[in-house]
């Protein structure tokens, strides 16, 4: 019995140590959603979600936050400070969570427990807590593709890829999934529920992973870095696509004209040139387009919107391409070069007219 608080303790025995869990009372209840808190300060912070208030404002860019800790983390973008340093490789990070994720990469590099114990770094206890019992050993091997796993449960889930078995079935549309979490995420499509909400801009998402990716826009973080040129990206697929520039690889080839592309979506879009398919249709005038982006810019004709503004003279345009052409007036850039006389032009159509002059000279 706790004499200070007159409350009981629960004793949990584990293989490493004893965990004592205090059964804490939560007397402070939110009148809006009935969520309860042990401290009044926590309730007051929670209430900002319902009021929409964001009292902590960045003095540099005026972005506002509900919690002071979020503002403190945000300020690191402006200062460039990365206070969380990996003591294994000295790589630094703005957020502690990113450091923890990074540290796990070291554990995957076949470190053994002895090596970890010989290193005196602050994350040692974190790593040991996260380490599998057989670090460096993955005793469960897939007989089909030889991929190895630390835990048998992970192997069992992996085997579903080879068997094609999908045990978890949606009762609404009968779509099936190999894993229960994938089914749970799928169900949000039917319910319309988006439970994961961004605390910065209130945008909501079906999946936590989507929210995590979205948060990178607010933090400015780009955790995926190219080892060749140090260019960084928010998402892994963007880095993978970028790497094809260095390798020169264009793996997706058109079977009609043999033109090759780096990303698959470019090949898919290109195929519409051959098929004549224009799947994106304007609901107002029924005009159809090859690409969704073309339809989006076309819609500005109907709305009258001109969202692309020149920062030099403030003139605005419906299409981004028109803005890019306009900017050449200010920059003096003339990227379209005549191969006959080396004269350059700001616009492709003017070059085409000029080329007719050379064609006339040959007649």
Short mmCIF file of C-alpha atoms in Angstrom, two decimals:
data_model
loop_
_atom_site.label_atom_id
_atom_site.label_comp_id
_atom_site.label_asym_id
_atom_site.label_seq_id
_atom_site.Cartn_x
_atom_site.Cartn_y
_atom_site.Cartn_z
CA UNK A 1 0.00 0.00 0.00
CA UNK A 2 1.31 3.49 -0.88
CA UNK A 3 1.22 5.56 2.35
CA UNK A 4 1.66 8.86 0.49
CA UNK A 5 -1.30 8.45 -1.86
CA UNK A 6 -3.25 5.69 -0.12
CA UNK A 7 -3.31 3.77 -3.40
CA UNK A 8 -2.31 0.25 -4.34
CA UNK A 9 0.49 -1.00 -6.61
CA UNK A 10 0.49 -3.78 -9.17
CA UNK A 11 3.65 -5.90 -9.28
CA UNK A 12 4.68 -7.33 -12.64
CA UNK A 13 7.58 -9.80 -12.86
CA UNK A 14 9.66 -9.86 -16.02
CA UNK A 15 12.80 -11.80 -16.96
CA UNK A 16 15.03 -8.73 -16.58
CA UNK A 17 13.58 -6.74 -13.72
CA UNK A 18 10.46 -5.96 -11.74
CA UNK A 19 8.08 -3.35 -13.09
CA UNK A 20 5.96 -1.50 -10.54
CA UNK A 21 2.86 0.07 -12.02
CA UNK A 22 1.07 2.72 -10.05
CA UNK A 23 -2.70 2.63 -10.57
CA UNK A 24 -3.17 6.38 -11.08
CA UNK A 25 -6.54 8.06 -10.68
CA UNK A 26 -7.73 10.37 -13.48
CA UNK A 27 -10.10 12.85 -11.86
CA UNK A 28 -9.90 15.55 -14.57
CA UNK A 29 -12.47 14.78 -17.27
CA UNK A 30 -12.97 16.55 -20.61
CA UNK A 31 -16.58 17.73 -20.84
CA UNK A 32 -16.52 17.43 -24.65
CA UNK A 33 -15.29 13.87 -25.23
CA UNK A 34 -15.11 12.42 -21.67
CA UNK A 35 -11.41 11.62 -21.92
CA UNK A 36 -9.85 11.68 -18.44
CA UNK A 37 -6.47 12.87 -17.18
CA UNK A 38 -4.46 12.51 -14.00
CA UNK A 39 -3.35 16.16 -14.02
CA UNK A 40 -5.28 19.35 -14.67
CA UNK A 41 -2.47 20.68 -16.91
CA UNK A 42 -2.88 17.70 -19.23
CA UNK A 43 -6.62 18.39 -19.48
CA UNK A 44 -5.98 22.06 -20.32
CA UNK A 45 -3.57 21.03 -23.10
CA UNK A 46 -6.12 18.52 -24.40
CA UNK A 47 -8.87 21.18 -24.50
CA UNK A 48 -6.89 23.10 -27.13
CA UNK A 49 -7.81 20.31 -29.59
CA UNK A 50 -11.51 21.13 -29.18
CA UNK A 51 -11.10 24.93 -29.09
CA UNK A 52 -8.68 24.92 -32.03
CA UNK A 53 -6.45 27.31 -30.11
CA UNK A 54 -2.72 27.26 -30.89
CA UNK A 55 -1.11 29.63 -28.39
CA UNK A 56 2.55 28.93 -29.18
CA UNK A 57 3.62 30.96 -32.23
CA UNK A 58 6.92 30.78 -34.12
CA UNK A 59 8.45 34.28 -34.24
CA UNK A 60 10.24 33.48 -37.50
CA UNK A 61 7.45 32.13 -39.75
CA UNK A 62 4.31 32.69 -37.60
CA UNK A 63 3.33 29.01 -37.69
CA UNK A 64 1.41 28.22 -34.50
CA UNK A 65 1.29 25.13 -32.30
CA UNK A 66 -0.86 23.77 -29.49
CA UNK A 67 2.03 22.61 -27.34
CA UNK A 68 5.25 24.39 -26.45
CA UNK A 69 7.25 21.21 -27.12
CA UNK A 70 6.04 21.18 -30.73
CA UNK A 71 7.17 24.80 -31.15
CA UNK A 72 10.56 23.97 -29.61
CA UNK A 73 11.04 21.10 -32.09
CA UNK A 74 9.87 23.31 -34.96
CA UNK A 75 12.44 26.01 -34.09
CA UNK A 76 15.22 23.52 -34.85
CA UNK A 77 14.31 23.89 -38.55
CA UNK A 78 15.19 27.59 -38.41
CA UNK A 79 18.30 27.21 -36.25
CA UNK A 80 19.54 24.15 -38.14
CA UNK A 81 20.32 22.54 -34.81
CA UNK A 82 20.31 18.74 -34.57
CA UNK A 83 20.77 18.01 -30.86
CA UNK A 84 20.26 14.24 -30.90
CA UNK A 85 23.55 12.57 -31.87
CA UNK A 86 24.17 8.89 -32.57
CA UNK A 87 27.17 7.86 -30.47
CA UNK A 88 27.98 5.04 -32.88
CA UNK A 89 28.45 7.08 -36.07
CA UNK A 90 28.01 10.73 -34.90
CA UNK A 91 25.10 11.34 -37.26
CA UNK A 92 22.76 13.95 -35.76
CA UNK A 93 18.99 14.38 -35.85
CA UNK A 94 16.46 17.05 -34.97
CA UNK A 95 14.06 14.63 -33.29
CA UNK A 96 14.81 11.98 -30.69
CA UNK A 97 12.37 9.57 -32.35
CA UNK A 98 14.43 9.73 -35.57
CA UNK A 99 17.60 8.97 -33.61
CA UNK A 100 15.93 5.93 -32.05
CA UNK A 101 14.87 4.69 -35.47
CA UNK A 102 18.39 5.28 -36.80
CA UNK A 103 19.96 3.36 -33.90
CA UNK A 104 17.95 0.31 -34.93
CA UNK A 105 19.80 0.33 -38.26
CA UNK A 106 23.01 -0.32 -36.34
CA UNK A 107 21.40 -3.28 -34.57
CA UNK A 108 20.43 -4.71 -37.95
CA UNK A 109 24.04 -4.60 -39.12
CA UNK A 110 24.67 -7.95 -37.39
CA UNK A 111 26.07 -6.41 -34.20
CA UNK A 112 26.42 -8.98 -31.45
CA UNK A 113 25.49 -8.41 -27.85
CA UNK A 114 29.15 -8.31 -26.77
CA UNK A 115 29.86 -5.43 -29.14
CA UNK A 116 26.91 -3.51 -27.75
CA UNK A 117 27.98 -4.03 -24.15
CA UNK A 118 31.49 -2.77 -25.02
CA UNK A 119 30.06 0.52 -26.30
CA UNK A 120 29.21 3.16 -23.72
CA UNK A 121 26.53 5.08 -25.53
CA UNK A 122 23.36 6.65 -24.17
CA UNK A 123 21.07 4.50 -26.28
CA UNK A 124 22.58 1.22 -24.96
CA UNK A 125 19.63 0.39 -22.74
CA UNK A 126 17.23 1.33 -25.54
CA UNK A 127 19.01 -0.97 -28.01
CA UNK A 128 19.23 -3.91 -25.61
CA UNK A 129 15.55 -3.54 -24.79
CA UNK A 130 14.72 -3.62 -28.52
CA UNK A 131 17.20 -6.38 -29.41
CA UNK A 132 15.90 -9.82 -30.28
CA UNK A 133 17.19 -12.68 -28.17
CA UNK A 134 19.31 -14.05 -31.03
CA UNK A 135 20.89 -10.81 -32.32
CA UNK A 136 22.90 -11.58 -35.41
CA UNK A 137 21.09 -14.92 -35.70
CA UNK A 138 17.90 -15.32 -37.70
CA UNK A 139 17.04 -18.97 -37.16
CA UNK A 140 13.72 -19.04 -39.03
CA UNK A 141 14.38 -19.37 -42.77
CA UNK A 142 11.82 -19.31 -45.58
CA UNK A 143 12.25 -22.49 -47.63
CA UNK A 144 10.96 -20.76 -50.76
CA UNK A 145 13.18 -17.65 -51.00
CA UNK A 146 15.72 -18.20 -48.18
CA UNK A 147 14.80 -14.95 -46.42
CA UNK A 148 15.51 -15.31 -42.70
CA UNK A 149 13.63 -14.03 -39.66
CA UNK A 150 14.35 -13.63 -35.97
CA UNK A 151 10.88 -14.68 -34.90
CA UNK A 152 8.73 -17.56 -36.11
CA UNK A 153 5.63 -15.35 -36.18
CA UNK A 154 7.29 -13.07 -38.72
CA UNK A 155 8.15 -16.09 -40.88
CA UNK A 156 4.54 -17.30 -40.71
CA UNK A 157 3.26 -13.91 -41.90
CA UNK A 158 5.90 -13.85 -44.66
CA UNK A 159 4.85 -17.31 -45.91
CA UNK A 160 1.41 -15.91 -46.79
CA UNK A 161 3.11 -14.04 -49.65
CA UNK A 162 4.17 -17.34 -51.24
CA UNK A 163 0.97 -19.27 -50.50
CA UNK A 164 -1.22 -16.39 -51.65
CA UNK A 165 -3.39 -17.04 -48.61
CA UNK A 166 -5.37 -14.05 -47.35
CA UNK A 167 -7.03 -14.95 -44.08
CA UNK A 168 -8.59 -11.60 -43.22
CA UNK A 169 -11.68 -10.82 -45.33
CA UNK A 170 -13.65 -7.55 -45.48
CA UNK A 171 -17.32 -8.29 -44.75
CA UNK A 172 -18.43 -5.31 -46.83
CA UNK A 173 -16.68 -5.91 -50.18
CA UNK A 174 -15.06 -9.35 -49.66
CA UNK A 175 -11.57 -8.01 -50.35
CA UNK A 176 -9.03 -10.14 -48.47
CA UNK A 177 -5.74 -9.35 -46.78
CA UNK A 178 -2.78 -11.33 -45.46
CA UNK A 179 -2.57 -9.28 -42.25
CA UNK A 180 -5.23 -8.02 -39.83
CA UNK A 181 -3.83 -4.44 -39.60
CA UNK A 182 -4.18 -4.12 -43.38
CA UNK A 183 -7.85 -5.11 -43.09
CA UNK A 184 -8.37 -2.62 -40.27
CA UNK A 185 -6.93 0.19 -42.39
CA UNK A 186 -9.06 -0.91 -45.35
CA UNK A 187 -12.25 -0.70 -43.26
CA UNK A 188 -11.74 3.06 -42.91
CA UNK A 189 -12.58 3.31 -46.63
CA UNK A 190 -16.08 2.02 -45.90
CA UNK A 191 -16.64 3.95 -42.67
CA UNK A 192 -15.08 7.15 -44.01
CA UNK A 193 -13.23 7.41 -40.73
CA UNK A 194 -9.89 9.25 -40.63
CA UNK A 195 -8.76 8.84 -37.04
CA UNK A 196 -5.22 10.21 -37.37
CA UNK A 197 -5.32 14.03 -37.20
CA UNK A 198 -2.45 16.47 -37.81
CA UNK A 199 -2.18 18.81 -34.82
CA UNK A 200 -0.65 21.55 -36.99
CA UNK A 201 -3.24 21.92 -39.77
CA UNK A 202 -6.04 19.54 -38.63
CA UNK A 203 -5.86 17.47 -41.82
CA UNK A 204 -6.97 13.90 -41.09
CA UNK A 205 -5.73 10.57 -42.43
CA UNK A 206 -6.89 6.96 -42.47
CA UNK A 207 -3.49 5.51 -41.64
CA UNK A 208 -0.87 6.55 -39.10
CA UNK A 209 1.86 6.09 -41.71
CA UNK A 210 0.15 8.69 -43.94
CA UNK A 211 0.06 11.14 -41.02
CA UNK A 212 3.76 10.51 -40.31
CA UNK A 213 4.64 11.26 -43.94
CA UNK A 214 2.45 14.37 -43.88
CA UNK A 215 4.19 15.69 -40.75
CA UNK A 216 7.46 15.86 -42.68
CA UNK A 217 5.99 18.79 -44.64
CA UNK A 218 5.55 20.77 -41.41
CA UNK A 219 8.89 19.82 -39.87
CA UNK A 220 10.81 20.22 -43.12
CA UNK A 221 12.58 16.95 -42.42
CA UNK A 222 13.87 14.86 -45.31
CA UNK A 223 15.24 11.71 -43.70
CA UNK A 224 16.12 9.77 -46.87
CA UNK A 225 19.51 10.98 -48.15
CA UNK A 226 21.26 10.06 -51.40
CA UNK A 227 24.75 8.73 -50.61
CA UNK A 228 26.04 9.94 -53.99
CA UNK A 229 25.03 13.62 -54.04
CA UNK A 230 23.53 14.14 -50.52
CA UNK A 231 20.19 15.26 -51.91
CA UNK A 232 17.48 14.41 -49.39
CA UNK A 233 13.85 13.31 -49.69
CA UNK A 234 10.81 12.93 -47.48
CA UNK A 235 9.86 9.46 -48.72
CA UNK A 236 11.86 6.32 -49.51
CA UNK A 237 10.27 5.86 -52.95
CA UNK A 238 11.43 9.37 -53.93
CA UNK A 239 15.02 8.44 -53.04
CA UNK A 240 14.73 5.14 -54.96
CA UNK A 241 13.48 7.02 -58.02
CA UNK A 242 16.26 9.60 -57.68
CA UNK A 243 18.93 6.88 -57.53
CA UNK A 244 18.00 5.85 -61.09
CA UNK A 245 19.47 9.19 -62.23
CA UNK A 246 22.90 8.13 -60.95
CA UNK A 247 22.65 4.62 -62.35
CA UNK A 248 21.18 5.86 -65.66
CA UNK A 249 18.64 3.07 -65.39
CA UNK A 250 15.22 3.43 -67.03
CA UNK A 251 13.63 0.07 -66.26
CA UNK A 252 10.14 0.67 -67.68
CA UNK A 253 10.09 0.26 -71.48
CA UNK A 254 7.18 0.96 -73.84
CA UNK A 255 6.48 -2.18 -75.89
CA UNK A 256 5.13 -0.07 -78.77
CA UNK A 257 7.94 2.44 -79.38
CA UNK A 258 10.70 1.18 -77.02
CA UNK A 259 10.92 4.51 -75.21
CA UNK A 260 12.08 3.93 -71.63
CA UNK A 261 11.13 5.62 -68.38
CA UNK A 262 12.43 5.76 -64.81
CA UNK A 263 9.14 5.64 -62.88
CA UNK A 264 6.35 3.28 -63.84
CA UNK A 265 3.69 5.99 -63.70
CA UNK A 266 5.47 7.83 -66.54
CA UNK A 267 5.23 4.70 -68.69
CA UNK A 268 1.54 4.31 -67.82
CA UNK A 269 0.90 7.93 -68.78
CA UNK A 270 2.93 7.53 -71.98
CA UNK A 271 0.89 4.47 -73.04
CA UNK A 272 -2.16 6.72 -73.35
CA UNK A 273 -0.44 8.40 -76.30
CA UNK A 274 -0.64 5.07 -78.14
CA UNK A 275 -4.08 4.03 -76.90
CA UNK A 276 -5.64 7.49 -77.24
CA UNK A 277 -7.13 7.01 -73.79
CA UNK A 278 -7.97 10.26 -71.96
CA UNK A 279 -9.46 9.12 -68.64
CA UNK A 280 -9.68 12.52 -66.92
CA UNK A 281 -12.90 14.25 -68.01
CA UNK A 282 -14.05 17.78 -67.17
CA UNK A 283 -17.54 17.59 -65.63
CA UNK A 284 -18.42 21.05 -66.97
CA UNK A 285 -17.47 20.87 -70.67
CA UNK A 286 -16.69 17.14 -71.08
CA UNK A 287 -13.20 17.81 -72.43
CA UNK A 288 -10.89 14.89 -71.63
CA UNK A 289 -7.20 14.80 -70.75
CA UNK A 290 -4.29 12.35 -70.65
CA UNK A 291 -3.13 13.45 -67.20
CA UNK A 292 -4.89 14.48 -64.01
CA UNK A 293 -2.63 17.55 -63.78
CA UNK A 294 -3.86 18.76 -67.17
CA UNK A 295 -7.48 18.48 -66.01
CA UNK A 296 -6.68 20.32 -62.79
CA UNK A 297 -5.17 23.27 -64.67
CA UNK A 298 -8.01 23.18 -67.22
CA UNK A 299 -10.53 23.65 -64.38
CA UNK A 300 -9.02 27.07 -63.67
CA UNK A 301 -10.58 28.24 -66.96
CA UNK A 302 -14.02 27.56 -65.50
CA UNK A 303 -13.25 28.92 -62.02
CA UNK A 304 -11.29 31.93 -63.30
CA UNK A 305 -8.56 31.10 -60.83
CA UNK A 306 -4.93 31.99 -61.62
CA UNK A 307 -2.92 30.39 -58.83
CA UNK A 308 0.58 30.69 -60.33
CA UNK A 309 1.99 34.16 -59.57
CA UNK A 310 5.25 35.72 -60.73
CA UNK A 311 7.24 36.84 -57.67
CA UNK A 312 8.92 39.60 -59.70
CA UNK A 313 5.99 41.47 -61.27
CA UNK A 314 3.05 39.77 -59.49
CA UNK A 315 1.39 38.77 -62.79
CA UNK A 316 -0.63 35.58 -62.34
CA UNK A 317 -1.29 32.62 -64.63
CA UNK A 318 -3.56 29.60 -64.88
CA UNK A 319 -0.81 27.15 -65.84
CA UNK A 320 2.55 26.53 -64.22
CA UNK A 321 4.14 26.11 -67.67
CA UNK A 322 2.95 29.60 -68.67
CA UNK A 323 4.53 31.04 -65.52
CA UNK A 324 7.82 29.28 -66.31
CA UNK A 325 7.83 30.77 -69.83
CA UNK A 326 6.98 34.20 -68.43
CA UNK A 327 9.88 34.08 -65.96
CA UNK A 328 12.33 33.97 -68.88
CA UNK A 329 11.41 37.62 -69.54
CA UNK A 330 12.94 38.48 -66.17
CA UNK A 331 15.84 36.01 -66.25
CA UNK A 332 16.71 36.47 -69.93
CA UNK A 333 17.00 32.70 -70.26
CA UNK A 334 16.58 31.33 -73.80
CA UNK A 335 16.73 27.53 -73.59
CA UNK A 336 15.57 26.72 -77.15
CA UNK A 337 18.60 26.68 -79.46
CA UNK A 338 18.62 26.60 -83.27
CA UNK A 339 21.05 23.87 -84.35
CA UNK A 340 21.59 25.59 -87.72
CA UNK A 341 22.67 29.11 -86.68
CA UNK A 342 22.98 28.72 -82.88
CA UNK A 343 20.44 31.51 -82.25
CA UNK A 344 18.47 30.91 -79.05
CA UNK A 345 14.85 31.62 -78.14
CA UNK A 346 12.81 31.88 -74.97
CA UNK A 347 9.91 29.86 -76.43
CA UNK A 348 9.73 26.63 -78.42
CA UNK A 349 7.02 27.94 -80.80
CA UNK A 350 9.22 30.91 -81.77
CA UNK A 351 12.09 28.49 -82.49
CA UNK A 352 9.73 26.44 -84.70
CA UNK A 353 8.80 29.57 -86.70
CA UNK A 354 12.48 30.45 -87.00
CA UNK A 355 13.27 26.94 -88.31
CA UNK A 356 10.84 27.46 -91.18
CA UNK A 357 13.08 30.30 -92.35
CA UNK A 358 15.99 27.88 -92.68
CA UNK A 359 13.71 25.39 -94.44
CA UNK A 360 12.75 28.16 -96.91
CA UNK A 361 16.41 28.91 -97.59
CA UNK A 362 16.88 25.33 -98.79
CA UNK A 363 13.98 25.46 -101.28
#
